[in-house]
Amino acid sequence: AQSVTQPDIHITVSEGASLELRCNYSYGATPYLFWYVQSPGQGLQLLLKYFSGDTLVQGIKGFEAEFKRSQSSFNLRKPSVHWSDAAEYFCAVVRPTGANNLFFGTGTRLTVIP
Amino acid sequence: DAGVIQSPRHEVTEMGQEVTLRCKPISGHNSLFWYRQTMMRGLELLIYFNNNVPIDDSGMPEDRFSAKMPNASFSTLKIQPSEPRDSAVYFCASQKGGARGFFGVNEQFFGPGTRLTVL
């Protein structure tokens, strides 16, 4: 079945440490890929997106993500986490053909400890 | 621009009552999406409109749910009658054009959500 998987439900990191959040997709062709962040009580904000070209994508707030076709992955990274990065992170796709809507992963909750 | 506006932000109602959620998309955006977020099912699409026309409503859980978009600047999601299992956060999002723009993929902009509690 076509799906988006975020294998980590909850991750805890220390402030200043590096971060990597995992995302895998299972589509025959490369979908359009997104990472959204949701702060408590807030809506979703786009961090970055990928549809073609350079496989390393830079986003807002110092985040980046790398598309790896061979691994069907689009992992989100940040070299040094700040306390304000504590939030829920969602990987999402738009399928390469067909409907325009986003399909979301189940999310990864990030806790940042001092 | 004020972004996507949703009202109310919080709604508490009793089982059996009618609930109406409202959304004002970003001006100039011609696609509108309603999503529901629950702990059990995560974020899921309910329905989306393009140029005020419903394109895909396969995510609408049952006949108790209905959505309208009478014009480009307003949409409603109605639940009648409401049930406790409808308790969730409902998000509206808007997008300029379709998902696939000339220069790539267009971003969906999300509203702050409406937290619905049905007692």
Short mmCIF file of C-alpha atoms in Angstrom, two decimals:
data_model
loop_
_atom_site.label_atom_id
_atom_site.label_comp_id
_atom_site.label_asym_id
_atom_site.label_seq_id
_atom_site.Cartn_x
_atom_site.Cartn_y
_atom_site.Cartn_z
CA ALA A 1 0.00 0.00 0.00
CA GLN A 2 1.11 3.53 -0.63
CA SER A 3 2.16 5.15 2.60
CA VAL A 4 4.37 7.51 4.47
CA THR A 5 6.17 6.13 7.51
CA GLN A 6 7.76 7.95 10.38
CA PRO A 7 9.25 5.18 12.48
CA ASP A 8 10.03 7.32 15.51
CA ILE A 9 7.03 8.37 17.57
CA HIS A 10 9.02 10.39 20.09
CA ILE A 11 12.61 11.62 20.14
CA THR A 12 14.41 13.42 22.93
CA VAL A 13 17.59 15.37 22.29
CA SER A 14 19.70 17.77 24.29
CA GLU A 15 19.83 21.39 23.28
CA GLY A 16 22.74 21.92 20.94
CA ALA A 17 22.81 18.33 19.78
CA SER A 18 22.20 17.29 16.23
CA LEU A 19 18.88 15.92 15.09
CA GLU A 20 17.68 13.53 12.42
CA LEU A 21 14.02 12.61 11.96
CA ARG A 22 13.28 9.73 9.67
CA CYS A 23 10.71 9.50 6.90
CA ASN A 24 10.15 6.74 4.38
CA TYR A 25 7.64 6.53 1.60
CA SER A 26 6.38 3.65 -0.47
CA TYR A 27 5.28 4.86 -3.87
CA GLY A 28 6.25 3.55 -7.26
CA ALA A 29 7.40 6.92 -8.47
CA THR A 30 8.93 9.72 -6.49
CA PRO A 31 6.19 11.73 -4.83
CA TYR A 32 6.47 15.35 -3.86
CA LEU A 33 7.86 15.44 -0.33
CA PHE A 34 7.31 17.86 2.52
CA TRP A 35 8.18 18.38 6.14
CA TYR A 36 5.78 20.32 8.34
CA VAL A 37 6.17 21.38 11.96
CA GLN A 38 3.33 21.78 14.44
CA SER A 39 3.94 23.64 17.66
CA PRO A 40 1.58 22.95 20.56
CA GLY A 41 -1.85 24.39 19.89
CA GLN A 42 -0.81 25.67 16.50
CA GLY A 43 -1.41 24.81 12.88
CA LEU A 44 1.14 23.28 10.58
CA GLN A 45 3.99 25.26 9.13
CA LEU A 46 5.99 24.16 6.11
CA LEU A 47 9.69 23.64 6.82
CA LEU A 48 10.79 22.53 3.37
CA LYS A 49 9.74 20.65 0.27
CA TYR A 50 11.25 18.60 -2.51
CA PHE A 51 9.98 17.83 -5.98
CA SER A 52 13.07 17.55 -8.17
CA GLY A 53 16.66 18.69 -8.57
CA ASP A 54 19.21 18.89 -5.81
CA THR A 55 18.51 16.12 -3.34
CA LEU A 56 19.62 18.22 -0.36
CA VAL A 57 16.95 20.76 0.42
CA GLN A 58 17.35 23.72 2.73
CA GLY A 59 14.40 24.92 4.73
CA ILE A 60 13.50 27.46 7.34
CA LYS A 61 14.74 27.55 10.93
CA GLY A 62 18.02 25.91 9.99
CA PHE A 63 16.48 22.60 8.89
CA GLU A 64 17.50 20.58 5.88
CA ALA A 65 16.38 17.30 4.38
CA GLU A 66 17.98 14.85 2.00
CA PHE A 67 16.08 12.84 -0.56
CA LYS A 68 17.54 9.38 -1.13
CA ARG A 69 15.79 7.54 -3.90
CA SER A 70 17.59 4.26 -3.22
CA GLN A 71 16.28 4.25 0.33
CA SER A 72 12.89 5.86 -0.37
CA SER A 73 13.73 8.28 2.39
CA PHE A 74 13.47 11.98 3.06
CA ASN A 75 15.04 12.50 6.48
CA LEU A 76 14.98 15.84 8.23
CA ARG A 77 18.14 17.13 9.90
CA LYS A 78 19.35 20.01 11.98
CA PRO A 79 22.97 20.33 13.16
CA SER A 80 22.18 22.04 16.47
CA VAL A 81 18.76 21.90 18.09
CA HIS A 82 17.29 24.83 20.00
CA TRP A 83 14.74 24.55 22.81
CA SER A 84 12.20 26.27 20.56
CA ASP A 85 12.38 23.35 18.12
CA ALA A 86 10.33 21.22 20.50
CA ALA A 87 7.24 20.37 18.48
CA GLU A 88 5.62 17.66 16.38
CA TYR A 89 7.11 17.05 12.96
CA PHE A 90 5.19 15.58 10.07
CA CYS A 91 6.49 14.17 6.85
CA ALA A 92 3.97 14.39 4.02
CA VAL A 93 3.69 13.56 0.35
CA VAL A 94 1.66 14.52 -2.64
CA ARG A 95 1.48 11.58 -4.97
CA PRO A 96 3.24 12.02 -8.32
CA THR A 97 -0.07 11.74 -10.18
CA GLY A 98 -3.67 12.00 -9.26
CA ALA A 99 -5.08 13.88 -6.29
CA ASN A 100 -3.49 17.05 -4.99
CA ASN A 101 -3.93 16.40 -1.31
CA LEU A 102 -1.24 15.74 1.25
CA PHE A 103 -0.81 12.35 2.87
CA PHE A 104 0.79 12.66 6.27
CA GLY A 105 2.95 10.39 8.32
CA THR A 106 1.98 9.78 11.92
CA GLY A 107 4.37 12.41 13.20
CA THR A 108 7.42 12.50 15.45
CA ARG A 109 7.26 14.42 18.68
CA LEU A 110 10.52 16.14 19.54
CA THR A 111 11.43 16.96 23.11
CA VAL A 112 14.45 19.16 23.76
CA ILE A 113 16.12 18.99 27.15
CA PRO A 114 18.40 21.72 28.51
CA ASP B 1 -2.12 38.69 4.57
CA ALA B 2 -3.77 37.29 7.67
CA GLY B 3 -3.29 33.72 6.60
CA VAL B 4 -5.97 31.07 6.73
CA ILE B 5 -8.60 32.00 9.28
CA GLN B 6 -10.65 29.44 11.13
CA SER B 7 -13.45 29.91 13.58
CA PRO B 8 -14.20 29.07 16.23
CA ARG B 9 -10.82 28.08 17.70
CA HIS B 10 -12.50 25.91 20.29
CA GLU B 11 -15.93 24.35 20.31
CA VAL B 12 -17.50 22.28 23.04
CA THR B 13 -20.89 20.80 22.35
CA GLU B 14 -23.16 18.00 23.41
CA MET B 15 -23.80 14.85 21.48
CA GLY B 16 -26.55 15.31 18.94
CA GLN B 17 -26.00 18.99 18.41
CA GLU B 18 -25.11 20.53 15.06
CA VAL B 19 -21.60 21.92 14.72
CA THR B 20 -20.41 24.30 12.03
CA LEU B 21 -16.75 25.05 11.47
CA ARG B 22 -15.71 27.97 9.31
CA CYS B 23 -12.72 28.73 7.15
CA LYS B 24 -11.55 31.75 5.21
CA PRO B 25 -8.73 30.86 2.83
CA ILE B 26 -5.91 33.16 1.81
CA SER B 27 -7.06 35.59 -0.85
CA GLY B 28 -6.14 34.38 -4.31
CA HIS B 29 -5.90 30.73 -3.32
CA ASN B 30 -8.29 28.56 -5.27
CA SER B 31 -7.82 25.19 -3.56
CA LEU B 32 -9.14 24.52 -0.09
CA PHE B 33 -8.67 21.45 2.08
CA TRP B 34 -10.30 20.23 5.29
CA TYR B 35 -8.22 17.89 7.48
CA ARG B 36 -8.96 16.18 10.77
CA GLN B 37 -6.34 15.34 13.37
CA THR B 38 -6.86 12.72 16.07
CA MET B 39 -4.50 10.74 18.24
CA MET B 40 -5.71 7.49 16.75
CA ARG B 41 -5.73 8.36 13.05
CA GLY B 42 -3.30 11.26 12.82
CA LEU B 43 -3.90 13.83 10.10
CA GLU B 44 -6.34 12.81 7.42
CA LEU B 45 -7.96 14.63 4.55
CA LEU B 46 -11.72 14.96 4.70
CA ILE B 47 -12.48 16.89 1.53
CA TYR B 48 -10.92 19.33 -0.85
CA PHE B 49 -12.26 21.97 -3.21
CA ASN B 50 -10.83 23.50 -6.31
CA ASN B 51 -12.42 26.71 -7.60
CA ASN B 52 -15.23 26.17 -5.08
CA VAL B 53 -16.08 22.73 -6.46
CA PRO B 54 -15.63 19.62 -4.30
CA ILE B 55 -13.04 17.44 -6.01
CA ASP B 56 -12.56 14.61 -3.57
CA ASP B 57 -14.81 13.95 -0.59
CA SER B 58 -13.85 10.33 -0.10
CA GLY B 59 -12.40 11.15 3.29
CA MET B 60 -15.67 12.41 4.72
CA PRO B 61 -16.42 9.79 7.36
CA GLU B 62 -20.17 9.56 6.94
CA ASP B 63 -23.32 11.38 5.96
CA ARG B 64 -23.31 13.35 9.18
CA PHE B 65 -20.46 15.38 7.70
CA SER B 66 -21.00 17.92 4.96
CA ALA B 67 -18.88 20.72 3.52
CA LYS B 68 -19.66 23.66 1.34
CA MET B 69 -17.75 26.40 -0.38
CA PRO B 70 -20.29 28.97 -1.57
CA ASN B 71 -17.60 31.37 -2.76
CA ALA B 72 -13.84 31.70 -3.04
CA SER B 73 -13.46 33.27 0.38
CA PHE B 74 -15.50 31.02 2.63
CA SER B 75 -16.04 27.37 3.43
CA THR B 76 -17.93 25.48 6.12
CA LEU B 77 -17.69 22.00 7.54
CA LYS B 78 -20.85 20.86 9.27
CA ILE B 79 -21.46 17.88 11.51
CA GLN B 80 -25.06 17.00 12.19
CA PRO B 81 -25.67 15.30 14.55
CA SER B 82 -22.34 15.36 16.33
CA GLU B 83 -20.98 12.38 18.26
CA PRO B 84 -18.21 12.06 20.86
CA ARG B 85 -15.98 10.26 18.34
CA ASP B 86 -15.98 13.42 16.22
CA SER B 87 -13.84 15.12 18.85
CA ALA B 88 -10.67 16.20 17.08
CA VAL B 89 -8.80 19.18 15.75
CA TYR B 90 -10.07 20.23 12.36
CA PHE B 91 -7.69 22.10 10.06
CA CYS B 92 -8.41 24.08 6.98
CA ALA B 93 -5.66 24.69 4.44
CA SER B 94 -5.53 26.68 1.22
CA GLN B 95 -3.29 26.56 -1.81
CA LYS B 96 -2.74 28.63 -4.89
CA GLY B 97 -3.53 26.54 -7.90
CA GLY B 98 -3.23 22.77 -7.76
CA ALA B 99 -0.54 20.81 -6.03
CA ARG B 100 1.65 20.86 -9.11
CA GLY B 101 2.48 24.37 -10.18
CA PHE B 102 4.60 25.36 -13.13
CA PHE B 103 7.66 25.74 -10.93
CA GLY B 104 7.02 22.70 -8.82
CA VAL B 105 4.76 21.95 -5.96
CA ASN B 106 2.64 24.64 -4.42
CA GLU B 107 2.55 24.94 -0.66
CA GLN B 108 -0.56 24.39 1.40
CA PHE B 109 -1.02 26.97 4.13
CA PHE B 110 -2.77 25.76 7.24
CA GLY B 111 -5.06 27.59 9.59
CA PRO B 112 -4.67 27.33 13.37
CA GLY B 113 -7.36 24.67 13.62
CA THR B 114 -10.61 24.26 15.51
CA ARG B 115 -10.50 22.01 18.54
CA LEU B 116 -13.86 20.27 18.75
CA THR B 117 -15.01 18.45 21.85
CA VAL B 118 -18.28 16.57 21.75
CA LEU B 119 -19.50 15.50 25.17
#
